[in-house]
Rosetta silent file (secondary structure, phi, psi, omega in degrees, C-alpha in Angstrom):
SEQUENCE: XXXXXXXXXXXXXXXXXXXXXXXXXXXXXXXXXXXXXXXXXXXXXXXXXXXXXXXXXXXXXXXXXXXXXXXXXXXXXXXXXXXXXXXXXXXXXXXXXXXXXXXXXXXXXXXXXXXXXXXXXX
SCORE:     score description
SCORE:     0.000 S_00000001
   1 L     0.000  -77.410 -153.023  -85.562 -129.491   97.558 S_00000001
   2 E  -163.194  136.463 -158.024  -83.353 -126.490   98.607 S_00000001
   3 E  -147.087  126.729 -177.296  -80.652 -126.265  102.022 S_00000001
   4 L  -122.048  122.405  172.329  -80.076 -122.866  103.139 S_00000001
   5 L  -128.283  118.923 -176.516  -76.807 -122.960  105.434 S_00000001
   6 L  -124.916  153.143  161.417  -75.430 -120.131  107.028 S_00000001
   7 L  -145.909  168.116 -134.428  -72.131 -118.915  108.924 S_00000001
   8 L   131.109  -54.032 -175.678  -70.678 -116.345  110.478 S_00000001
   9 L   -36.496   85.756 -146.425  -72.066 -116.244  113.709 S_00000001
  10 L  -141.508  155.210  156.533  -70.467 -115.352  116.613 S_00000001
  11 L   -87.729  131.731 -143.500  -69.673 -112.882  120.380 S_00000001
  12 E  -129.830  173.011 -176.720  -68.718 -110.280  118.922 S_00000001
  13 E   -99.000  106.634 -160.643  -67.795 -107.184  121.263 S_00000001
  14 L   -36.546  144.155  170.274  -71.142 -103.411  121.275 S_00000001
  15 L    78.719   15.873 -162.003  -68.628 -101.522  117.685 S_00000001
  16 L  -115.925 -163.704  159.176  -67.546 -104.445  116.841 S_00000001
  17 L  -130.606  141.468 -153.249  -68.098 -106.212  113.374 S_00000001
  18 E  -135.316  136.102  156.228  -69.301 -109.423  112.007 S_00000001
  19 L  -148.847  103.913  -89.518  -70.273 -111.112  109.075 S_00000001
  20 L  -115.696   88.783  167.303  -72.856 -113.762  108.086 S_00000001
  21 E   -63.229  160.394  150.068  -72.625 -116.070  105.064 S_00000001
  22 E   179.937  127.035  143.974  -75.478 -118.603  103.171 S_00000001
  23 E  -161.785  152.746 -153.400  -75.848 -120.493  101.000 S_00000001
  24 L  -104.462  144.671  168.900  -78.316 -122.585   98.932 S_00000001
  25 E  -115.783  169.826 -169.114  -78.089 -125.704   97.363 S_00000001
  26 E   145.585  177.929  176.645  -80.348 -127.724   95.823 S_00000001
  27 L   -86.889  114.491  168.487  -82.167 -128.529   92.392 S_00000001
  28 L  -161.056  136.389  152.973  -83.791 -124.747   91.891 S_00000001
  29 L   -21.436 -112.732 -171.522  -84.229 -122.428   88.810 S_00000001
  30 L  -114.787  176.754  162.368  -83.558 -119.738   90.149 S_00000001
  31 L  -121.660   84.018 -168.448  -84.018 -117.021   93.525 S_00000001
  32 L   -25.347 -104.013 -176.319  -86.382 -114.108   93.138 S_00000001
  33 E  -130.258 -166.575 -178.654  -84.648 -112.980   96.772 S_00000001
  34 E  -148.104  178.480 -129.594  -82.859 -113.511   99.512 S_00000001
  35 E   170.030  150.736  136.410  -82.759 -111.920  102.787 S_00000001
  36 E  -137.146  155.642  149.066  -82.004 -112.750  106.638 S_00000001
  37 L   -47.035  129.142  169.773  -84.388 -113.047  109.511 S_00000001
  38 L   177.345  139.110 -157.731  -83.288 -112.665  113.370 S_00000001
  39 E  -152.974  105.820 -160.254  -85.218 -113.532  116.168 S_00000001
  40 L   -58.570 -164.144  179.654  -84.498 -112.016  120.128 S_00000001
  41 L   -96.174  101.028 -161.466  -85.433 -113.685  122.672 S_00000001
  42 L    99.127   -9.716 -170.920  -89.100 -113.222  123.540 S_00000001
  43 L  -138.915  131.330  143.827  -89.651 -111.306  120.189 S_00000001
  44 L   -23.141  134.691  160.762  -90.857 -111.986  116.991 S_00000001
  45 E   -53.776  132.648 -161.765  -89.167 -112.780  114.068 S_00000001
  46 L   165.004  140.974 -156.642  -88.880 -109.751  111.648 S_00000001
  47 L   -57.267  149.503  153.352  -86.430 -108.929  108.681 S_00000001
  48 L  -147.875   39.397  125.354  -83.163 -106.980  108.542 S_00000001
  49 L   140.190  172.295  138.380  -82.887 -107.060  104.756 S_00000001
  50 E  -159.608  176.193 -139.071  -82.871 -108.487  101.457 S_00000001
  51 E  -129.029  145.668  170.235  -81.630 -108.032   98.218 S_00000001
  52 L   -99.839  168.588 -178.058  -83.355 -109.355   95.216 S_00000001
  53 L   -57.856  -10.582 -154.217  -82.098 -111.301   91.782 S_00000001
  54 L  -102.182  -73.820  159.239  -82.080 -107.980   90.505 S_00000001
  55 L   134.789   13.185  169.991  -79.890 -106.350   93.520 S_00000001
  56 L   -63.665  144.133  173.623  -82.684 -103.870   95.034 S_00000001
  57 E  -158.261  157.845 -134.625  -82.743 -103.759   98.349 S_00000001
  58 E  -146.352  139.446  158.359  -85.053 -103.099  101.442 S_00000001
  59 L  -116.933  176.398  168.078  -83.366 -102.508  105.119 S_00000001
  60 L   -87.845  149.298 -138.836  -85.007 -102.572  108.439 S_00000001
  61 L   -82.755  -47.818 -155.437  -85.143  -98.698  109.693 S_00000001
  62 L   -76.760    9.095 -144.513  -82.839 -100.337  113.344 S_00000001
  63 L  -131.191  -58.059 -122.364  -80.384 -101.847  110.932 S_00000001
  64 L   -80.409  109.461  172.296  -80.145  -99.068  108.095 S_00000001
  65 L   105.301  -50.250 -173.418  -76.429  -97.411  107.909 S_00000001
  66 L  -101.868   -7.463  176.295  -74.725  -99.867  109.866 S_00000001
  67 L  -120.787  171.507 -176.198  -75.683 -103.041  107.633 S_00000001
  68 L  -178.047  132.773 -177.961  -75.400 -104.211  104.473 S_00000001
  69 E  -105.730 -177.758  167.655  -76.139 -106.797  102.044 S_00000001
  70 L  -152.683 -175.528 -166.891  -74.814 -108.451   99.240 S_00000001
  71 L  -164.038  100.439  149.601  -75.480 -111.342   97.209 S_00000001
  72 L   -78.146   91.067  175.979  -73.689 -113.590   94.325 S_00000001
  73 L   -26.071  -47.810 -168.737  -75.975 -115.016   91.968 S_00000001
  74 L   -56.569  -61.785 -132.648  -73.740 -117.319   90.394 S_00000001
  75 L  -105.577   37.864 -164.312  -72.771 -119.025   93.378 S_00000001
  76 L    14.062   56.704  127.190  -76.599 -118.442   94.936 S_00000001
  77 E   -14.341  111.319 -168.768  -74.739 -116.558   97.599 S_00000001
  78 E  -150.430 -176.399 -130.103  -76.421 -113.794  100.298 S_00000001
  79 E   128.273  112.951  173.583  -74.141 -111.969  102.885 S_00000001
  80 E  -124.450  128.775  139.119  -75.321 -109.102  105.651 S_00000001
  81 L   -50.534   73.010  175.258  -72.218 -106.875  106.806 S_00000001
  82 E   -81.202   93.072 -179.533  -73.115 -106.341  110.664 S_00000001
  83 L   -92.761  152.704 -176.623  -70.736 -102.528  111.361 S_00000001
  84 L   -49.150  109.824  164.019  -71.289 -101.950  114.836 S_00000001
  85 L    -4.649  133.160  120.832  -72.914 -104.342  116.520 S_00000001
  86 L   -79.436  106.749  159.179  -75.242 -103.344  118.999 S_00000001
  87 L     9.645  -30.597 -105.781  -76.090 -104.894  123.026 S_00000001
  88 L  -141.334  -44.498 -173.753  -79.560 -105.135  120.831 S_00000001
  89 L   -61.200    1.841  165.464  -78.374 -106.877  117.701 S_00000001
  90 L   -22.497   27.691 -158.826  -78.760 -110.025  120.128 S_00000001
  91 L  -125.759  154.909  164.708  -80.545 -112.376  118.249 S_00000001
  92 E   -79.675  174.036  142.542  -80.374 -115.756  116.333 S_00000001
  93 L  -179.138  141.090  -98.801  -80.339 -115.106  112.343 S_00000001
  94 L  -135.297  117.155  157.362  -81.828 -116.809  109.697 S_00000001
  95 E   -37.637  127.553 -168.525  -81.131 -117.092  106.155 S_00000001
  96 E  -141.821  144.653  159.669  -84.568 -116.761  103.985 S_00000001
  97 E  -141.760  112.401 -161.992  -85.142 -117.666  100.233 S_00000001
  98 E  -113.693  139.726 -176.094  -88.166 -116.641   98.673 S_00000001
  99 L   103.758   72.144  159.728  -89.573 -116.993   95.091 S_00000001
 100 L   -26.145  -47.808 -108.199  -87.935 -120.542   94.760 S_00000001
 101 L   -76.032  142.261 -166.265  -88.145 -122.207   91.762 S_00000001
 102 L   -81.024  136.918 -166.280  -87.989 -125.839   91.678 S_00000001
 103 L   -91.562    9.991  169.278  -86.825 -127.811   88.829 S_00000001
 104 L   -44.416  -92.628 -130.656  -89.524 -131.034   90.643 S_00000001
 105 L  -123.852  101.784 -175.866  -91.893 -129.175   90.179 S_00000001
 106 L   -63.640  141.661  175.197  -93.718 -125.387   89.174 S_00000001
 107 L   135.355  155.026  154.924  -94.119 -123.088   91.240 S_00000001
 108 L  -129.912  166.088 -154.850  -92.662 -121.050   94.097 S_00000001
 109 L  -125.079  179.283  169.825  -91.418 -121.609   97.204 S_00000001
 110 E  -124.899  146.774  137.134  -89.547 -119.938   99.924 S_00000001
 111 L   -72.909  123.372  153.678  -86.741 -121.704  102.476 S_00000001
 112 L   -98.445  140.097 -148.029  -84.946 -121.398  106.091 S_00000001
 113 L  -102.001  155.832 -173.145  -81.926 -121.766  107.127 S_00000001
 114 L   -71.556  -17.453  135.509  -81.611 -123.435  110.437 S_00000001
 115 L   111.083  167.993  171.503  -80.289 -119.510  111.599 S_00000001
 116 L  -157.129  152.265 -172.027  -76.586 -118.512  113.682 S_00000001
 117 E   -68.751  116.104  166.769  -76.150 -117.232  116.458 S_00000001
 118 L   -61.652   -0.636 -111.555  -75.431 -113.594  117.271 S_00000001
 119 L  -105.282  134.516 -171.238  -74.452 -112.480  120.705 S_00000001
 120 E   -93.121   59.223 -150.656  -73.378 -108.916  121.432 S_00000001
 121 E  -103.034  151.151  169.881  -72.018 -108.025  124.545 S_00000001
 122 L   -34.675    0.000    0.000  -72.009 -104.701  126.050 S_00000001
């Protein structure tokens, strides 16, 4: 139905930058909201940032001023630019698509990517 594939994770020193990308593919008409969540070892998954198809953005307080999110609706891509990274940003980052309208059946659905590891060394 819908597949989300992330890329761009890796190891970076504190203060460095990384850019995550996620592309959605499959049989769907539209995606309302695309975003990023993260989960550190022993912690719950938390919202990092998301962006609607209209461009409205929301960020976790912990990343405001350091991370930006952007989206290409035509290519079904979402990006997370992470600057001034801190060791506490270390986590698996998951792409999320919400409000997905499928071609094969009515309703709206949400999907997750497999995750990409981001490790920030001190």
